[in-house]
Amino acid sequence: MAIIVTFDLPGAGQDLYDEVIDRVTDGKGFTRFTDVGNPGLISHAAGPAEGGFRVTEVWESAEALEAHAKTFGPILAALGHADLRPTIIPAHNVVVR
């Protein structure tokens, strides 16, 4: 079952997001899903939110997210965000272009 995942990063800005993406992709950037190396990612959006930065993603399953978390979890921890807990809800409907 697809899931919707929202990461709220209080007090963070685009600089933290860009650093995580840089480390996850070994500096290649993130413009295609293949850049993050996990086929379970369906959609990704990131931008400023009140008091911080927000990333919202749709994953094919919780297992796909957990597999990818093994990559970005240690990176977030190294950047001082080890306690980050996303909001995860089941997706009722997912439409992509």
mmCIF file of N, CA, C and O in Angstrom:
data_model
loop_
_atom_site.group_PDB
_atom_site.id
_atom_site.type_symbol
_atom_site.label_atom_id
_atom_site.label_comp_id
_atom_site.label_asym_id
_atom_site.label_seq_id
_atom_site.Cartn_x
_atom_site.Cartn_y
_atom_site.Cartn_z
ATOM 1 N N MET A 1 0.840 -1.176 0.000
ATOM 2 C CA MET A 1 0.000 0.000 0.000
ATOM 3 C C MET A 1 0.885 1.240 0.000
ATOM 4 O O MET A 1 1.839 1.330 0.767
ATOM 5 N N ALA A 2 0.556 2.188 -0.845
ATOM 6 C CA ALA A 2 1.316 3.439 -0.907
ATOM 7 C C ALA A 2 1.112 4.245 0.376
ATOM 8 O O ALA A 2 0.063 4.171 1.015
ATOM 9 N N ILE A 3 2.154 4.995 0.727
ATOM 10 C CA ILE A 3 2.093 5.848 1.914
ATOM 11 C C ILE A 3 2.531 7.263 1.554
ATOM 12 O O ILE A 3 3.320 7.472 0.636
ATOM 13 N N ILE A 4 2.000 8.223 2.310
ATOM 14 C CA ILE A 4 2.407 9.619 2.188
ATOM 15 C C ILE A 4 3.253 9.943 3.403
ATOM 16 O O ILE A 4 2.843 9.686 4.539
ATOM 17 N N VAL A 5 4.428 10.502 3.159
ATOM 18 C CA VAL A 5 5.385 10.772 4.224
ATOM 19 C C VAL A 5 5.693 12.265 4.230
ATOM 20 O O VAL A 5 6.042 12.826 3.193
ATOM 21 N N THR A 6 5.566 12.886 5.393
ATOM 22 C CA THR A 6 5.878 14.311 5.514
ATOM 23 C C THR A 6 6.946 14.498 6.580
ATOM 24 O O THR A 6 6.774 14.066 7.719
ATOM 25 N N PHE A 7 8.046 15.114 6.173
ATOM 26 C CA PHE A 7 9.134 15.457 7.082
ATOM 27 C C PHE A 7 9.072 16.952 7.339
ATOM 28 O O PHE A 7 9.207 17.744 6.399
ATOM 29 N N ASP A 8 8.838 17.350 8.574
ATOM 30 C CA ASP A 8 8.911 18.757 8.955
ATOM 31 C C ASP A 8 10.230 18.977 9.666
ATOM 32 O O ASP A 8 10.560 18.252 10.611
ATOM 33 N N LEU A 9 10.980 19.971 9.194
ATOM 34 C CA LEU A 9 12.296 20.273 9.746
ATOM 35 C C LEU A 9 12.237 21.659 10.392
ATOM 36 O O LEU A 9 12.559 22.662 9.742
ATOM 37 N N PRO A 10 11.807 21.732 11.656
ATOM 38 C CA PRO A 10 11.699 23.032 12.322
ATOM 39 C C PRO A 10 13.053 23.729 12.397
ATOM 40 O O PRO A 10 14.070 23.115 12.691
ATOM 41 N N GLY A 11 13.049 25.007 12.085
ATOM 42 C CA GLY A 11 14.267 25.799 12.172
ATOM 43 C C GLY A 11 15.255 25.557 11.044
ATOM 44 O O GLY A 11 16.312 26.175 11.002
ATOM 45 N N ALA A 12 14.933 24.639 10.148
ATOM 46 C CA ALA A 12 15.836 24.332 9.040
ATOM 47 C C ALA A 12 15.436 25.116 7.808
ATOM 48 O O ALA A 12 14.318 25.607 7.700
ATOM 49 N N GLY A 13 16.355 25.186 6.877
ATOM 50 C CA GLY A 13 16.088 25.865 5.623
ATOM 51 C C GLY A 13 16.539 25.030 4.457
ATOM 52 O O GLY A 13 16.918 23.855 4.609
ATOM 53 N N GLN A 14 16.541 25.647 3.306
ATOM 54 C CA GLN A 14 16.931 24.962 2.087
ATOM 55 C C GLN A 14 18.365 24.455 2.162
ATOM 56 O O GLN A 14 18.699 23.436 1.557
ATOM 57 N N ASP A 15 19.207 25.124 2.944
ATOM 58 C CA ASP A 15 20.604 24.690 3.050
ATOM 59 C C ASP A 15 20.714 23.275 3.612
ATOM 60 O O ASP A 15 21.514 22.473 3.127
ATOM 61 N N LEU A 16 19.919 22.946 4.631
ATOM 62 C CA LEU A 16 19.937 21.585 5.184
ATOM 63 C C LEU A 16 19.429 20.597 4.143
ATOM 64 O O LEU A 16 20.047 19.549 3.920
ATOM 65 N N TYR A 17 18.330 20.918 3.506
ATOM 66 C CA TYR A 17 17.776 20.048 2.466
ATOM 67 C C TYR A 17 18.823 19.784 1.381
ATOM 68 O O TYR A 17 19.062 18.636 1.001
ATOM 69 N N ASP A 18 19.443 20.853 0.888
ATOM 70 C CA ASP A 18 20.445 20.704 -0.171
ATOM 71 C C ASP A 18 21.625 19.850 0.277
ATOM 72 O O ASP A 18 22.155 19.051 -0.506
ATOM 73 N N GLU A 19 22.028 19.982 1.537
ATOM 74 C CA GLU A 19 23.138 19.176 2.055
ATOM 75 C C GLU A 19 22.750 17.695 2.120
ATOM 76 O O GLU A 19 23.556 16.822 1.754
ATOM 77 N N VAL A 20 21.538 17.403 2.563
ATOM 78 C CA VAL A 20 21.084 16.007 2.608
ATOM 79 C C VAL A 20 21.046 15.431 1.197
ATOM 80 O O VAL A 20 21.556 14.331 0.952
ATOM 81 N N ILE A 21 20.460 16.162 0.265
ATOM 82 C CA ILE A 21 20.392 15.688 -1.120
ATOM 83 C C ILE A 21 21.796 15.474 -1.684
ATOM 84 O O ILE A 21 22.071 14.470 -2.343
ATOM 85 N N ASP A 22 22.697 16.399 -1.397
ATOM 86 C CA ASP A 22 24.076 16.271 -1.870
ATOM 87 C C ASP A 22 24.711 14.982 -1.355
ATOM 88 O O ASP A 22 25.367 14.259 -2.099
ATOM 89 N N ARG A 23 24.481 14.680 -0.085
ATOM 90 C CA ARG A 23 25.076 13.467 0.493
ATOM 91 C C ARG A 23 24.385 12.194 0.013
ATOM 92 O O ARG A 23 25.044 11.180 -0.218
ATOM 93 N N VAL A 24 23.063 12.225 -0.116
ATOM 94 C CA VAL A 24 22.327 11.042 -0.575
ATOM 95 C C VAL A 24 22.708 10.684 -2.006
ATOM 96 O O VAL A 24 22.816 9.510 -2.361
ATOM 97 N N THR A 25 22.951 11.707 -2.828
ATOM 98 C CA THR A 25 23.230 11.462 -4.256
ATOM 99 C C THR A 25 24.713 11.541 -4.604
ATOM 100 O O THR A 25 25.060 11.578 -5.783
ATOM 101 N N ASP A 26 25.564 11.598 -3.606
ATOM 102 C CA ASP A 26 27.010 11.723 -3.831
ATOM 103 C C ASP A 26 27.340 12.931 -4.708
ATOM 104 O O ASP A 26 28.204 12.862 -5.586
ATOM 105 N N GLY A 27 26.602 14.018 -4.477
ATOM 106 C CA GLY A 27 26.870 15.265 -5.171
ATOM 107 C C GLY A 27 26.281 15.392 -6.560
ATOM 108 O O GLY A 27 26.493 16.397 -7.232
ATOM 109 N N LYS A 28 25.512 14.390 -7.010
ATOM 110 C CA LYS A 28 24.951 14.433 -8.358
ATOM 111 C C LYS A 28 23.692 15.295 -8.460
ATOM 112 O O LYS A 28 23.283 15.650 -9.550
ATOM 113 N N GLY A 29 23.057 15.587 -7.328
ATOM 114 C CA GLY A 29 21.794 16.318 -7.357
ATOM 115 C C GLY A 29 20.613 15.379 -7.528
ATOM 116 O O GLY A 29 20.773 14.181 -7.753
ATOM 117 N N PHE A 30 19.418 15.936 -7.397
ATOM 118 C CA PHE A 30 18.199 15.138 -7.445
ATOM 119 C C PHE A 30 17.230 15.778 -8.427
ATOM 120 O O PHE A 30 16.515 16.715 -8.098
ATOM 121 N N THR A 31 17.263 15.276 -9.666
ATOM 122 C CA THR A 31 16.339 15.745 -10.697
ATOM 123 C C THR A 31 15.532 14.610 -11.308
ATOM 124 O O THR A 31 14.586 14.853 -12.043
ATOM 125 N N ARG A 32 15.941 13.361 -11.002
ATOM 126 C CA ARG A 32 15.232 12.167 -11.466
ATOM 127 C C ARG A 32 15.153 11.185 -10.297
ATOM 128 O O ARG A 32 16.007 11.182 -9.419
ATOM 129 N N PHE A 33 14.151 10.342 -10.308
ATOM 130 C CA PHE A 33 14.003 9.375 -9.223
ATOM 131 C C PHE A 33 15.198 8.441 -9.121
ATOM 132 O O PHE A 33 15.573 8.017 -8.038
ATOM 133 N N THR A 34 15.829 8.132 -10.221
ATOM 134 C CA THR A 34 16.991 7.243 -10.191
ATOM 135 C C THR A 34 18.167 7.868 -9.448
ATOM 136 O O THR A 34 19.065 7.148 -9.012
ATOM 137 N N ASP A 35 18.154 9.191 -9.274
ATOM 138 C CA ASP A 35 19.247 9.859 -8.559
ATOM 139 C C ASP A 35 19.346 9.428 -7.103
ATOM 140 O O ASP A 35 20.420 9.463 -6.517
ATOM 141 N N VAL A 36 18.218 9.041 -6.493
ATOM 142 C CA VAL A 36 18.246 8.633 -5.087
ATOM 143 C C VAL A 36 18.409 7.129 -4.925
ATOM 144 O O VAL A 36 18.544 6.636 -3.814
ATOM 145 N N GLY A 37 18.376 6.402 -6.024
ATOM 146 C CA GLY A 37 18.696 4.980 -5.976
ATOM 147 C C GLY A 37 17.670 4.098 -5.307
ATOM 148 O O GLY A 37 17.997 3.008 -4.871
ATOM 149 N N ASN A 38 16.413 4.533 -5.190
ATOM 150 C CA ASN A 38 15.393 3.677 -4.608
ATOM 151 C C ASN A 38 14.172 3.681 -5.509
ATOM 152 O O ASN A 38 13.525 4.706 -5.665
ATOM 153 N N PRO A 39 13.835 2.534 -6.095
ATOM 154 C CA PRO A 39 12.714 2.493 -7.029
ATOM 155 C C PRO A 39 11.340 2.650 -6.382
ATOM 156 O O PRO A 39 10.357 2.814 -7.086
ATOM 157 N N GLY A 40 11.263 2.658 -5.074
ATOM 158 C CA GLY A 40 9.967 2.759 -4.405
ATOM 159 C C GLY A 40 9.422 4.172 -4.259
ATOM 160 O O GLY A 40 8.290 4.362 -3.837
ATOM 161 N N LEU A 41 10.195 5.172 -4.624
ATOM 162 C CA LEU A 41 9.760 6.562 -4.504
ATOM 163 C C LEU A 41 8.849 6.914 -5.673
ATOM 164 O O LEU A 41 9.224 6.767 -6.835
ATOM 165 N N ILE A 42 7.638 7.412 -5.369
ATOM 166 C CA ILE A 42 6.664 7.771 -6.390
ATOM 167 C C ILE A 42 6.667 9.270 -6.654
ATOM 168 O O ILE A 42 6.588 9.709 -7.793
ATOM 169 N N SER A 43 6.744 10.071 -5.586
ATOM 170 C CA SER A 43 6.784 11.527 -5.767
ATOM 171 C C SER A 43 7.569 12.167 -4.627
ATOM 172 O O SER A 43 7.699 11.595 -3.539
ATOM 173 N N HIS A 44 8.075 13.366 -4.899
ATOM 174 C CA HIS A 44 8.892 14.092 -3.926
ATOM 175 C C HIS A 44 8.684 15.576 -4.165
ATOM 176 O O HIS A 44 8.754 16.043 -5.308
ATOM 177 N N ALA A 45 8.411 16.305 -3.089
ATOM 178 C CA ALA A 45 8.300 17.765 -3.167
ATOM 179 C C ALA A 45 8.886 18.337 -1.889
ATOM 180 O O ALA A 45 8.736 17.755 -0.803
ATOM 181 N N ALA A 46 9.584 19.469 -2.006
ATOM 182 C CA ALA A 46 10.215 20.090 -0.843
ATOM 183 C C ALA A 46 10.127 21.599 -0.968
ATOM 184 O O ALA A 46 10.203 22.142 -2.074
ATOM 185 N N GLY A 47 9.972 22.257 0.172
ATOM 186 C CA GLY A 47 9.939 23.712 0.150
ATOM 187 C C GLY A 47 9.818 24.287 1.536
ATOM 188 O O GLY A 47 9.637 23.562 2.534
ATOM 189 N N PRO A 48 9.917 25.614 1.613
ATOM 190 C CA PRO A 48 9.828 26.275 2.912
ATOM 191 C C PRO A 48 8.430 26.130 3.500
ATOM 192 O O PRO A 48 7.436 26.103 2.780
ATOM 193 N N ALA A 49 8.397 26.003 4.810
ATOM 194 C CA ALA A 49 7.139 25.926 5.557
ATOM 195 C C ALA A 49 7.274 26.863 6.746
ATOM 196 O O ALA A 49 8.385 27.268 7.098
ATOM 197 N N GLU A 50 6.172 27.176 7.367
ATOM 198 C CA GLU A 50 6.220 28.071 8.522
ATOM 199 C C GLU A 50 7.182 27.523 9.568
ATOM 200 O O GLU A 50 7.027 26.416 10.061
ATOM 201 N N GLY A 51 8.217 28.293 9.865
ATOM 202 C CA GLY A 51 9.174 27.913 10.892
ATOM 203 C C GLY A 51 10.202 26.887 10.478
ATOM 204 O O GLY A 51 10.924 26.367 11.323
ATOM 205 N N GLY A 52 10.287 26.556 9.188
ATOM 206 C CA GLY A 52 11.270 25.554 8.792
ATOM 207 C C GLY A 52 11.159 25.150 7.344
ATOM 208 O O GLY A 52 10.900 25.974 6.471
ATOM 209 N N PHE A 53 11.337 23.875 7.103
ATOM 210 C CA PHE A 53 11.341 23.328 5.751
ATOM 211 C C PHE A 53 10.536 22.036 5.778
ATOM 212 O O PHE A 53 10.522 21.328 6.787
ATOM 213 N N ARG A 54 9.859 21.710 4.684
ATOM 214 C CA ARG A 54 9.022 20.505 4.644
ATOM 215 C C ARG A 54 9.340 19.697 3.390
ATOM 216 O O ARG A 54 9.507 20.239 2.315
ATOM 217 N N VAL A 55 9.368 18.377 3.577
ATOM 218 C CA VAL A 55 9.522 17.442 2.467
ATOM 219 C C VAL A 55 8.338 16.487 2.533
ATOM 220 O O VAL A 55 8.060 15.907 3.577
ATOM 221 N N THR A 56 7.637 16.355 1.402
ATOM 222 C CA THR A 56 6.508 15.433 1.324
ATOM 223 C C THR A 56 6.773 14.460 0.188
ATOM 224 O O THR A 56 7.111 14.874 -0.919
ATOM 225 N N GLU A 57 6.634 13.182 0.488
ATOM 226 C CA GLU A 57 6.901 12.143 -0.498
ATOM 227 C C GLU A 57 5.777 11.121 -0.503
ATOM 228 O O GLU A 57 5.077 10.948 0.485
ATOM 229 N N VAL A 58 5.652 10.422 -1.622
ATOM 230 C CA VAL A 58 4.784 9.254 -1.714
ATOM 231 C C VAL A 58 5.686 8.078 -2.050
ATOM 232 O O VAL A 58 6.504 8.150 -2.970
ATOM 233 N N TRP A 59 5.538 7.025 -1.253
ATOM 234 C CA TRP A 59 6.326 5.798 -1.436
ATOM 235 C C TRP A 59 5.389 4.639 -1.752
ATOM 236 O O TRP A 59 4.249 4.614 -1.288
ATOM 237 N N GLU A 60 5.882 3.677 -2.516
ATOM 238 C CA GLU A 60 5.079 2.508 -2.865
ATOM 239 C C GLU A 60 4.641 1.719 -1.642
ATOM 240 O O GLU A 60 3.576 1.111 -1.634
ATOM 241 N N SER A 61 5.489 1.739 -0.598
ATOM 242 C CA SER A 61 5.179 0.971 0.615
ATOM 243 C C SER A 61 6.041 1.464 1.770
ATOM 244 O O SER A 61 7.055 2.141 1.554
ATOM 245 N N ALA A 62 5.646 1.083 2.966
ATOM 246 C CA ALA A 62 6.453 1.410 4.148
ATOM 247 C C ALA A 62 7.812 0.725 4.059
ATOM 248 O O ALA A 62 8.828 1.286 4.475
ATOM 249 N N GLU A 63 7.848 -0.466 3.489
ATOM 250 C CA GLU A 63 9.104 -1.196 3.353
ATOM 251 C C GLU A 63 10.082 -0.461 2.431
ATOM 252 O O GLU A 63 11.288 -0.428 2.694
ATOM 253 N N ALA A 64 9.570 0.142 1.362
ATOM 254 C CA ALA A 64 10.433 0.903 0.453
ATOM 255 C C ALA A 64 11.017 2.115 1.167
ATOM 256 O O ALA A 64 12.199 2.422 1.011
ATOM 257 N N LEU A 65 10.199 2.801 1.965
ATOM 258 C CA LEU A 65 10.699 3.939 2.742
ATOM 259 C C LEU A 65 11.748 3.476 3.742
ATOM 260 O O LEU A 65 12.803 4.102 3.886
ATOM 261 N N GLU A 66 11.481 2.390 4.439
ATOM 262 C CA GLU A 66 12.431 1.879 5.438
ATOM 263 C C GLU A 66 13.773 1.527 4.797
ATOM 264 O O GLU A 66 14.834 1.788 5.374
ATOM 265 N N ALA A 67 13.748 0.969 3.604
ATOM 266 C CA ALA A 67 14.994 0.641 2.899
ATOM 267 C C ALA A 67 15.777 1.912 2.593
ATOM 268 O O ALA A 67 16.996 1.965 2.781
ATOM 269 N N HIS A 68 15.084 2.955 2.160
ATOM 270 C CA HIS A 68 15.755 4.214 1.841
ATOM 271 C C HIS A 68 16.223 4.927 3.112
ATOM 272 O O HIS A 68 17.248 5.616 3.099
ATOM 273 N N ALA A 69 15.503 4.749 4.197
ATOM 274 C CA ALA A 69 15.878 5.389 5.472
ATOM 275 C C ALA A 69 17.258 4.929 5.942
ATOM 276 O O ALA A 69 17.933 5.661 6.662
ATOM 277 N N LYS A 70 17.680 3.764 5.515
ATOM 278 C CA LYS A 70 19.013 3.283 5.882
ATOM 279 C C LYS A 70 20.093 4.166 5.273
ATOM 280 O O LYS A 70 21.214 4.218 5.769
ATOM 281 N N THR A 71 19.755 4.873 4.189
ATOM 282 C CA THR A 71 20.687 5.801 3.556
ATOM 283 C C THR A 71 20.587 7.188 4.180
ATOM 284 O O THR A 71 21.570 7.759 4.628
ATOM 285 N N PHE A 72 19.363 7.757 4.214
ATOM 286 C CA PHE A 72 19.260 9.144 4.655
ATOM 287 C C PHE A 72 19.182 9.305 6.165
ATOM 288 O O PHE A 72 19.500 10.374 6.686
ATOM 289 N N GLY A 73 18.819 8.267 6.901
ATOM 290 C CA GLY A 73 18.753 8.354 8.363
ATOM 291 C C GLY A 73 20.097 8.724 8.985
ATOM 292 O O GLY A 73 20.182 9.682 9.766
ATOM 293 N N PRO A 74 21.166 8.009 8.662
ATOM 294 C CA PRO A 74 22.480 8.361 9.203
ATOM 295 C C PRO A 74 22.951 9.751 8.766
ATOM 296 O O PRO A 74 23.646 10.442 9.512
ATOM 297 N N ILE A 75 22.556 10.155 7.577
ATOM 298 C CA ILE A 75 22.934 11.498 7.105
ATOM 299 C C ILE A 75 22.247 12.561 7.944
ATOM 300 O O ILE A 75 22.881 13.518 8.406
ATOM 301 N N LEU A 76 20.955 12.401 8.177
ATOM 302 C CA LEU A 76 20.241 13.350 9.030
ATOM 303 C C LEU A 76 20.826 13.368 10.439
ATOM 304 O O LEU A 76 20.977 14.430 11.046
ATOM 305 N N ALA A 77 21.175 12.199 10.954
ATOM 306 C CA ALA A 77 21.770 12.129 12.292
ATOM 307 C C ALA A 77 23.092 12.884 12.329
ATOM 308 O O ALA A 77 23.363 13.635 13.278
ATOM 309 N N ALA A 78 23.911 12.707 11.306
ATOM 310 C CA ALA A 78 25.209 13.391 11.253
ATOM 311 C C ALA A 78 25.050 14.905 11.175
ATOM 312 O O ALA A 78 25.918 15.653 11.618
ATOM 313 N N LEU A 79 23.909 15.349 10.647
ATOM 314 C CA LEU A 79 23.643 16.780 10.525
ATOM 315 C C LEU A 79 22.838 17.333 11.701
ATOM 316 O O LEU A 79 22.358 18.459 11.661
ATOM 317 N N GLY A 80 22.683 16.514 12.759
ATOM 318 C CA GLY A 80 22.026 16.972 13.982
ATOM 319 C C GLY A 80 20.524 16.788 14.025
ATOM 320 O O GLY A 80 19.842 17.391 14.848
ATOM 321 N N HIS A 81 19.979 15.915 13.174
ATOM 322 C CA HIS A 81 18.530 15.698 13.149
ATOM 323 C C HIS A 81 18.187 14.223 13.352
ATOM 324 O O HIS A 81 17.307 13.685 12.675
ATOM 325 N N ALA A 82 18.858 13.586 14.285
ATOM 326 C CA ALA A 82 18.643 12.159 14.549
ATOM 327 C C ALA A 82 17.236 11.881 15.061
ATOM 328 O O ALA A 82 16.710 10.789 14.874
ATOM 329 N N ASP A 83 16.617 12.859 15.704
ATOM 330 C CA ASP A 83 15.307 12.647 16.310
ATOM 331 C C ASP A 83 14.147 12.959 15.374
ATOM 332 O O ASP A 83 12.987 12.914 15.773
ATOM 333 N N LEU A 84 14.408 13.227 14.117
ATOM 334 C CA LEU A 84 13.365 13.565 13.154
ATOM 335 C C LEU A 84 12.433 12.375 12.948
ATOM 336 O O LEU A 84 12.881 11.266 12.641
ATOM 337 N N ARG A 85 11.147 12.587 13.160
ATOM 338 C CA ARG A 85 10.144 11.540 12.968
ATOM 339 C C ARG A 85 9.107 12.052 11.976
ATOM 340 O O ARG A 85 8.402 13.009 12.247
ATOM 341 N N PRO A 86 9.008 11.418 10.816
ATOM 342 C CA PRO A 86 8.051 11.882 9.821
ATOM 343 C C PRO A 86 6.621 11.507 10.202
ATOM 344 O O PRO A 86 6.391 10.592 11.001
ATOM 345 N N THR A 87 5.680 12.209 9.616
ATOM 346 C CA THR A 87 4.279 11.835 9.696
ATOM 347 C C THR A 87 4.019 10.912 8.512
ATOM 348 O O THR A 87 4.353 11.247 7.371
ATOM 349 N N ILE A 88 3.455 9.749 8.781
ATOM 350 C CA ILE A 88 3.196 8.762 7.729
ATOM 351 C C ILE A 88 1.724 8.389 7.772
ATOM 352 O O ILE A 88 1.209 8.008 8.829
ATOM 353 N N ILE A 89 1.074 8.509 6.614
ATOM 354 C CA ILE A 89 -0.332 8.119 6.516
ATOM 355 C C ILE A 89 -0.517 7.250 5.278
ATOM 356 O O ILE A 89 0.239 7.374 4.308
ATOM 357 N N PRO A 90 -1.527 6.362 5.296
ATOM 358 C CA PRO A 90 -1.788 5.576 4.103
ATOM 359 C C PRO A 90 -2.329 6.482 2.999
ATOM 360 O O PRO A 90 -3.079 7.419 3.266
ATOM 361 N N ALA A 91 -1.944 6.197 1.776
ATOM 362 C CA ALA A 91 -2.457 6.968 0.645
ATOM 363 C C ALA A 91 -3.771 6.350 0.169
ATOM 364 O O ALA A 91 -3.846 5.143 -0.077
ATOM 365 N N HIS A 92 -4.766 7.178 0.052
ATOM 366 C CA HIS A 92 -6.051 6.718 -0.475
ATOM 367 C C HIS A 92 -6.037 6.739 -2.006
ATOM 368 O O HIS A 92 -6.576 5.865 -2.657
ATOM 369 N N ASN A 93 -5.365 7.764 -2.561
ATOM 370 C CA ASN A 93 -5.305 7.917 -4.001
ATOM 371 C C ASN A 93 -4.005 8.604 -4.366
ATOM 372 O O ASN A 93 -3.612 9.561 -3.720
ATOM 373 N N VAL A 94 -3.335 8.124 -5.382
ATOM 374 C CA VAL A 94 -2.101 8.732 -5.868
ATOM 375 C C VAL A 94 -2.228 8.875 -7.382
ATOM 376 O O VAL A 94 -2.482 7.878 -8.079
ATOM 377 N N VAL A 95 -2.065 10.081 -7.873
ATOM 378 C CA VAL A 95 -2.121 10.341 -9.308
ATOM 379 C C VAL A 95 -0.819 11.004 -9.705
ATOM 380 O O VAL A 95 -0.390 11.970 -9.068
ATOM 381 N N VAL A 96 -0.153 10.481 -10.705
ATOM 382 C CA VAL A 96 1.100 11.067 -11.181
ATOM 383 C C VAL A 96 0.995 11.316 -12.674
ATOM 384 O O VAL A 96 0.216 10.661 -13.368
ATOM 385 N N ARG A 97 1.774 12.250 -13.135
ATOM 386 C CA ARG A 97 1.750 12.584 -14.568
ATOM 387 C C ARG A 97 2.542 11.582 -15.349
ATOM 388 O O ARG A 97 3.530 11.078 -15.006
#
